[in-house]
Amino acid sequence: MVRLSVELRRGVDNQAIPATLLRLTSKHVEDFAMRWQLRLEEASEEDKYWDWHFKQRISQTRDNYEAYAVECEGVTQGLMALETLQHRSVLAPGEPLIYVARLSSAPWNRSQIQEPPRFRRVGTLLLRFSRIRSLALGYKGRVGLHALPNAEGFYERRDMMRFDFPAEAYADDDEPLTYFEYPSRRR
């Protein structure tokens, strides 16, 4: 069971606030449905209809799928789903990587919805954890993902390499998504 003490930053004063990163549970899925989804819909956010119940279910039944949440002050602040076996690196052809299938921050943590956001660094924390999982699995820190259009800047600011070649789209998207990848970490 994964349960890590982590730290977020409060948006109003940048004060460090303790949080927990742990495996996705029904409570996190319920938080998404009851606390997040309507606000995401009202703000026309691209991840408003993501099915976290399905992500939880497949993370419990498939060895190649993991899902995580960040909790702070008793509320889910971020969610992430990882695929750990089936994807290969563009930068190191043929080498495995962690694929971030979904990464989402609560609506009140997004500066385009609420300024200042309640908490900062939720997405960054989850993305860093994906690199930790990559290292733990022997993938040398390689992580890849397809970004929603409004999230491309977030991944660019985290120094992920952008690939503008035609890429697959998610099954529920009409257009191809831009691919980003972290290369192997040098030791």
PDB file of C-alpha atoms in Angstrom:
ATOM      1  CA  MET A   1       0.000   0.000   0.000  1.00  0.00           C
ATOM      2  CA  VAL A   2       1.422   3.351  -1.070  1.00  0.00           C
ATOM      3  CA  ARG A   3       1.011   6.125   1.481  1.00  0.00           C
ATOM      4  CA  LEU A   4       3.504   8.986   1.301  1.00  0.00           C
ATOM      5  CA  SER A   5       3.618  12.174   3.322  1.00  0.00           C
ATOM      6  CA  VAL A   6       3.999  15.035   0.856  1.00  0.00           C
ATOM      7  CA  GLU A   7       3.668  18.797   0.901  1.00  0.00           C
ATOM      8  CA  LEU A   8       1.484  21.225  -1.023  1.00  0.00           C
ATOM      9  CA  ARG A   9       1.612  25.028  -0.935  1.00  0.00           C
ATOM     10  CA  ARG A  10      -1.385  27.091   0.108  1.00  0.00           C
ATOM     11  CA  GLY A  11      -2.278  29.495  -2.683  1.00  0.00           C
ATOM     12  CA  VAL A  12      -2.896  32.611  -0.586  1.00  0.00           C
ATOM     13  CA  ASP A  13       0.419  32.675   1.281  1.00  0.00           C
ATOM     14  CA  ASN A  14       2.592  29.863  -0.176  1.00  0.00           C
ATOM     15  CA  GLN A  15       2.730  28.192   3.250  1.00  0.00           C
ATOM     16  CA  ALA A  16       3.664  24.497   3.244  1.00  0.00           C
ATOM     17  CA  ILE A  17       0.694  22.277   4.051  1.00  0.00           C
ATOM     18  CA  PRO A  18       1.003  18.543   4.798  1.00  0.00           C
ATOM     19  CA  ALA A  19      -0.760  16.186   2.390  1.00  0.00           C
ATOM     20  CA  THR A  20      -0.788  12.478   1.559  1.00  0.00           C
ATOM     21  CA  LEU A  21      -0.244  10.654  -1.715  1.00  0.00           C
ATOM     22  CA  LEU A  22      -1.943   7.253  -1.755  1.00  0.00           C
ATOM     23  CA  ARG A  23      -3.637   4.675  -3.975  1.00  0.00           C
ATOM     24  CA  LEU A  24      -6.942   5.764  -5.475  1.00  0.00           C
ATOM     25  CA  THR A  25      -9.961   4.668  -3.413  1.00  0.00           C
ATOM     26  CA  SER A  26     -13.744   4.961  -3.701  1.00  0.00           C
ATOM     27  CA  LYS A  27     -13.586   8.055  -1.483  1.00  0.00           C
ATOM     28  CA  HIS A  28     -11.421   9.830  -4.084  1.00  0.00           C
ATOM     29  CA  VAL A  29     -13.741   8.816  -6.910  1.00  0.00           C
ATOM     30  CA  GLU A  30     -16.698  10.096  -4.880  1.00  0.00           C
ATOM     31  CA  ASP A  31     -14.883  13.406  -4.243  1.00  0.00           C
ATOM     32  CA  PHE A  32     -14.435  13.779  -8.008  1.00  0.00           C
ATOM     33  CA  ALA A  33     -18.115  13.066  -8.693  1.00  0.00           C
ATOM     34  CA  MET A  34     -19.547  15.113  -5.814  1.00  0.00           C
ATOM     35  CA  ARG A  35     -17.057  17.980  -5.383  1.00  0.00           C
ATOM     36  CA  TRP A  36     -15.152  18.390  -8.638  1.00  0.00           C
ATOM     37  CA  GLN A  37     -17.264  17.454 -11.615  1.00  0.00           C
ATOM     38  CA  LEU A  38     -19.904  20.210 -11.571  1.00  0.00           C
ATOM     39  CA  ARG A  39     -17.248  22.900 -11.148  1.00  0.00           C
ATOM     40  CA  LEU A  40     -15.221  21.376 -13.997  1.00  0.00           C
ATOM     41  CA  GLU A  41     -18.328  21.330 -16.198  1.00  0.00           C
ATOM     42  CA  GLU A  42     -19.177  24.960 -15.341  1.00  0.00           C
ATOM     43  CA  ALA A  43     -15.620  25.985 -16.265  1.00  0.00           C
ATOM     44  CA  SER A  44     -15.732  23.865 -19.482  1.00  0.00           C
ATOM     45  CA  GLU A  45     -12.577  22.026 -18.425  1.00  0.00           C
ATOM     46  CA  GLU A  46     -11.342  19.309 -20.765  1.00  0.00           C
ATOM     47  CA  ASP A  47     -11.220  16.603 -18.072  1.00  0.00           C
ATOM     48  CA  LYS A  48     -14.755  17.136 -16.779  1.00  0.00           C
ATOM     49  CA  TYR A  49     -16.057  13.749 -17.922  1.00  0.00           C
ATOM     50  CA  TRP A  50     -13.121  11.526 -17.077  1.00  0.00           C
ATOM     51  CA  ASP A  51     -14.334   8.274 -15.571  1.00  0.00           C
ATOM     52  CA  TRP A  52     -12.309   7.850 -12.378  1.00  0.00           C
ATOM     53  CA  HIS A  53     -14.543   5.002 -11.225  1.00  0.00           C
ATOM     54  CA  PHE A  54     -13.364   3.025 -14.266  1.00  0.00           C
ATOM     55  CA  LYS A  55      -9.728   4.000 -13.585  1.00  0.00           C
ATOM     56  CA  GLN A  56     -10.063   2.767 -10.012  1.00  0.00           C
ATOM     57  CA  ARG A  57     -11.598  -0.505 -11.146  1.00  0.00           C
ATOM     58  CA  ILE A  58      -8.898  -1.286 -13.709  1.00  0.00           C
ATOM     59  CA  SER A  59      -6.144  -0.294 -11.288  1.00  0.00           C
ATOM     60  CA  GLN A  60      -7.503  -2.942  -8.917  1.00  0.00           C
ATOM     61  CA  THR A  61      -7.785  -5.672 -11.558  1.00  0.00           C
ATOM     62  CA  ARG A  62      -4.811  -5.159 -13.894  1.00  0.00           C
ATOM     63  CA  ASP A  63      -1.150  -5.498 -12.978  1.00  0.00           C
ATOM     64  CA  ASN A  64      -0.145  -2.859 -15.523  1.00  0.00           C
ATOM     65  CA  TYR A  65      -2.351  -0.063 -14.238  1.00  0.00           C
ATOM     66  CA  GLU A  66      -2.008   2.103 -11.113  1.00  0.00           C
ATOM     67  CA  ALA A  67      -4.080   5.022  -9.848  1.00  0.00           C
ATOM     68  CA  TYR A  68      -3.225   7.548  -7.147  1.00  0.00           C
ATOM     69  CA  ALA A  69      -4.707  10.496  -5.279  1.00  0.00           C
ATOM     70  CA  VAL A  70      -3.419  13.413  -3.237  1.00  0.00           C
ATOM     71  CA  GLU A  71      -5.412  14.255  -0.128  1.00  0.00           C
ATOM     72  CA  CYS A  72      -5.111  17.411   1.915  1.00  0.00           C
ATOM     73  CA  GLU A  73      -7.380  18.577   4.716  1.00  0.00           C
ATOM     74  CA  GLY A  74      -9.533  15.474   4.198  1.00  0.00           C
ATOM     75  CA  VAL A  75     -10.366  16.257   0.558  1.00  0.00           C
ATOM     76  CA  THR A  76      -9.016  14.848  -2.706  1.00  0.00           C
ATOM     77  CA  GLN A  77      -6.816  17.488  -4.333  1.00  0.00           C
ATOM     78  CA  GLY A  78      -5.414  15.549  -7.305  1.00  0.00           C
ATOM     79  CA  LEU A  79      -5.786  12.285  -9.226  1.00  0.00           C
ATOM     80  CA  MET A  80      -3.467  10.337 -11.538  1.00  0.00           C
ATOM     81  CA  ALA A  81      -3.657   7.082 -13.507  1.00  0.00           C
ATOM     82  CA  LEU A  82      -0.502   5.343 -14.772  1.00  0.00           C
ATOM     83  CA  GLU A  83       0.068   2.535 -17.247  1.00  0.00           C
ATOM     84  CA  THR A  84       3.269   0.696 -16.338  1.00  0.00           C
ATOM     85  CA  LEU A  85       3.946  -1.976 -18.984  1.00  0.00           C
ATOM     86  CA  GLN A  86       2.675  -1.318 -22.503  1.00  0.00           C
ATOM     87  CA  HIS A  87       4.238   1.978 -23.602  1.00  0.00           C
ATOM     88  CA  ARG A  88       7.648   2.618 -25.139  1.00  0.00           C
ATOM     89  CA  SER A  89       9.861   5.674 -25.235  1.00  0.00           C
ATOM     90  CA  VAL A  90      10.230   7.935 -28.252  1.00  0.00           C
ATOM     91  CA  LEU A  91      13.560   9.261 -26.947  1.00  0.00           C
ATOM     92  CA  ALA A  92      14.971   5.785 -26.215  1.00  0.00           C
ATOM     93  CA  PRO A  93      13.208   3.661 -28.845  1.00  0.00           C
ATOM     94  CA  GLY A  94      12.005   0.339 -27.546  1.00  0.00           C
ATOM     95  CA  GLU A  95      12.686   1.166 -23.901  1.00  0.00           C
ATOM     96  CA  PRO A  96       9.733   1.020 -21.480  1.00  0.00           C
ATOM     97  CA  LEU A  97       8.331   4.037 -19.729  1.00  0.00           C
ATOM     98  CA  ILE A  98       5.576   5.010 -17.337  1.00  0.00           C
ATOM     99  CA  TYR A  99       2.652   6.394 -19.297  1.00  0.00           C
ATOM    100  CA  VAL A 100       0.512   8.982 -17.515  1.00  0.00           C
ATOM    101  CA  ALA A 101      -2.960   8.079 -18.751  1.00  0.00           C
ATOM    102  CA  ARG A 102      -4.696  10.798 -16.719  1.00  0.00           C
ATOM    103  CA  LEU A 103      -3.571  13.594 -14.377  1.00  0.00           C
ATOM    104  CA  SER A 104      -6.054  16.002 -12.863  1.00  0.00           C
ATOM    105  CA  SER A 105      -6.074  18.659 -10.160  1.00  0.00           C
ATOM    106  CA  ALA A 106      -9.192  19.710  -8.248  1.00  0.00           C
ATOM    107  CA  PRO A 107     -10.913  22.724  -9.800  1.00  0.00           C
ATOM    108  CA  TRP A 108     -10.176  24.981  -6.814  1.00  0.00           C
ATOM    109  CA  ASN A 109      -6.456  24.304  -7.371  1.00  0.00           C
ATOM    110  CA  ARG A 110      -6.500  25.689 -10.922  1.00  0.00           C
ATOM    111  CA  SER A 111      -5.650  29.360 -11.292  1.00  0.00           C
ATOM    112  CA  GLN A 112      -7.841  29.617 -14.427  1.00  0.00           C
ATOM    113  CA  ILE A 113     -10.846  28.689 -12.230  1.00  0.00           C
ATOM    114  CA  GLN A 114      -9.920  30.179  -8.850  1.00  0.00           C
ATOM    115  CA  GLU A 115      -7.321  32.831  -8.116  1.00  0.00           C
ATOM    116  CA  PRO A 116      -5.477  32.310  -5.957  1.00  0.00           C
ATOM    117  CA  PRO A 117      -5.843  28.540  -6.082  1.00  0.00           C
ATOM    118  CA  ARG A 118      -6.470  26.784  -2.758  1.00  0.00           C
ATOM    119  CA  PHE A 119      -3.326  24.656  -3.164  1.00  0.00           C
ATOM    120  CA  ARG A 120      -0.401  24.832  -5.577  1.00  0.00           C
ATOM    121  CA  ARG A 121       1.934  22.064  -6.806  1.00  0.00           C
ATOM    122  CA  VAL A 122      -0.659  19.262  -6.936  1.00  0.00           C
ATOM    123  CA  GLY A 123      -0.001  18.388 -10.580  1.00  0.00           C
ATOM    124  CA  THR A 124       3.746  18.832 -10.160  1.00  0.00           C
ATOM    125  CA  LEU A 125       3.738  16.489  -7.171  1.00  0.00           C
ATOM    126  CA  LEU A 126       1.845  13.797  -9.109  1.00  0.00           C
ATOM    127  CA  LEU A 127       4.115  14.173 -12.138  1.00  0.00           C
ATOM    128  CA  ARG A 128       7.213  13.836  -9.938  1.00  0.00           C
ATOM    129  CA  PHE A 129       5.744  10.696  -8.403  1.00  0.00           C
ATOM    130  CA  SER A 130       5.355   9.227 -11.911  1.00  0.00           C
ATOM    131  CA  ARG A 131       9.139   9.619 -12.314  1.00  0.00           C
ATOM    132  CA  ILE A 132       9.707   7.935  -8.953  1.00  0.00           C
ATOM    133  CA  ARG A 133       7.580   4.983 -10.120  1.00  0.00           C
ATOM    134  CA  SER A 134       9.573   4.893 -13.353  1.00  0.00           C
ATOM    135  CA  LEU A 135      12.831   4.678 -11.409  1.00  0.00           C
ATOM    136  CA  ALA A 136      11.405   2.027  -9.077  1.00  0.00           C
ATOM    137  CA  LEU A 137      10.397  -0.109 -12.058  1.00  0.00           C
ATOM    138  CA  GLY A 138      13.849   0.200 -13.648  1.00  0.00           C
ATOM    139  CA  TYR A 139      12.672   2.556 -16.429  1.00  0.00           C
ATOM    140  CA  LYS A 140      15.331   5.158 -15.551  1.00  0.00           C
ATOM    141  CA  GLY A 141      12.828   7.991 -14.962  1.00  0.00           C
ATOM    142  CA  ARG A 142      11.255   7.823 -18.416  1.00  0.00           C
ATOM    143  CA  VAL A 143       7.671   9.109 -18.418  1.00  0.00           C
ATOM    144  CA  GLY A 144       5.396   9.885 -21.349  1.00  0.00           C
ATOM    145  CA  LEU A 145       1.898  11.297 -21.827  1.00  0.00           C
ATOM    146  CA  HIS A 146      -0.481  12.916 -24.247  1.00  0.00           C
ATOM    147  CA  ALA A 147      -1.543  16.352 -23.001  1.00  0.00           C
ATOM    148  CA  LEU A 148      -4.939  17.953 -23.237  1.00  0.00           C
ATOM    149  CA  PRO A 149      -4.572  21.214 -25.212  1.00  0.00           C
ATOM    150  CA  ASN A 150      -5.048  23.465 -22.161  1.00  0.00           C
ATOM    151  CA  ALA A 151      -2.414  21.503 -20.195  1.00  0.00           C
ATOM    152  CA  GLU A 152       0.417  21.679 -22.744  1.00  0.00           C
ATOM    153  CA  GLY A 153       1.998  24.722 -21.075  1.00  0.00           C
ATOM    154  CA  PHE A 154       2.028  22.930 -17.719  1.00  0.00           C
ATOM    155  CA  TYR A 155       4.138  20.075 -19.135  1.00  0.00           C
ATOM    156  CA  GLU A 156       6.408  22.448 -21.043  1.00  0.00           C
ATOM    157  CA  ARG A 157       7.111  24.371 -17.807  1.00  0.00           C
ATOM    158  CA  ARG A 158       8.111  21.065 -16.184  1.00  0.00           C
ATOM    159  CA  ASP A 159      10.769  20.562 -18.872  1.00  0.00           C
ATOM    160  CA  MET A 160       9.086  17.668 -20.620  1.00  0.00           C
ATOM    161  CA  MET A 161      10.105  17.304 -24.257  1.00  0.00           C
ATOM    162  CA  ARG A 162       7.316  18.051 -26.711  1.00  0.00           C
ATOM    163  CA  PHE A 163       6.713  16.007 -29.857  1.00  0.00           C
ATOM    164  CA  ASP A 164       4.429  17.534 -32.459  1.00  0.00           C
ATOM    165  CA  PHE A 165       4.187  14.520 -34.742  1.00  0.00           C
ATOM    166  CA  PRO A 166       0.716  13.106 -35.332  1.00  0.00           C
ATOM    167  CA  ALA A 167      -0.255  11.202 -32.218  1.00  0.00           C
ATOM    168  CA  GLU A 168      -3.057   8.942 -31.131  1.00  0.00           C
ATOM    169  CA  ALA A 169      -6.029  10.539 -29.436  1.00  0.00           C
ATOM    170  CA  TYR A 170      -7.760   9.270 -26.367  1.00  0.00           C
ATOM    171  CA  ALA A 171     -10.789   7.169 -27.248  1.00  0.00           C
ATOM    172  CA  ASP A 172     -13.082   9.952 -25.989  1.00  0.00           C
ATOM    173  CA  ASP A 173     -11.325  12.808 -27.826  1.00  0.00           C
ATOM    174  CA  ASP A 174     -11.904  13.927 -31.398  1.00  0.00           C
ATOM    175  CA  GLU A 175      -8.457  15.348 -32.071  1.00  0.00           C
ATOM    176  CA  PRO A 176      -4.920  14.058 -31.661  1.00  0.00           C
ATOM    177  CA  LEU A 177      -3.113  15.170 -28.534  1.00  0.00           C
ATOM    178  CA  THR A 178       0.463  16.443 -28.242  1.00  0.00           C
ATOM    179  CA  TYR A 179       2.910  13.910 -26.836  1.00  0.00           C
ATOM    180  CA  PHE A 180       5.374  14.837 -24.072  1.00  0.00           C
ATOM    181  CA  GLU A 181       8.171  12.755 -22.609  1.00  0.00           C
ATOM    182  CA  TYR A 182      10.779  12.922 -19.863  1.00  0.00           C
ATOM    183  CA  PRO A 183      14.049  11.305 -20.938  1.00  0.00           C
ATOM    184  CA  SER A 184      16.069   8.903 -18.829  1.00  0.00           C
ATOM    185  CA  ARG A 185      17.579  10.497 -15.755  1.00  0.00           C
ATOM    186  CA  ARG A 186      21.342  10.689 -15.744  1.00  0.00           C
ATOM    187  CA  ARG A 187      22.912   9.403 -12.566  1.00  0.00           C
TER     188      ARG A 187
END
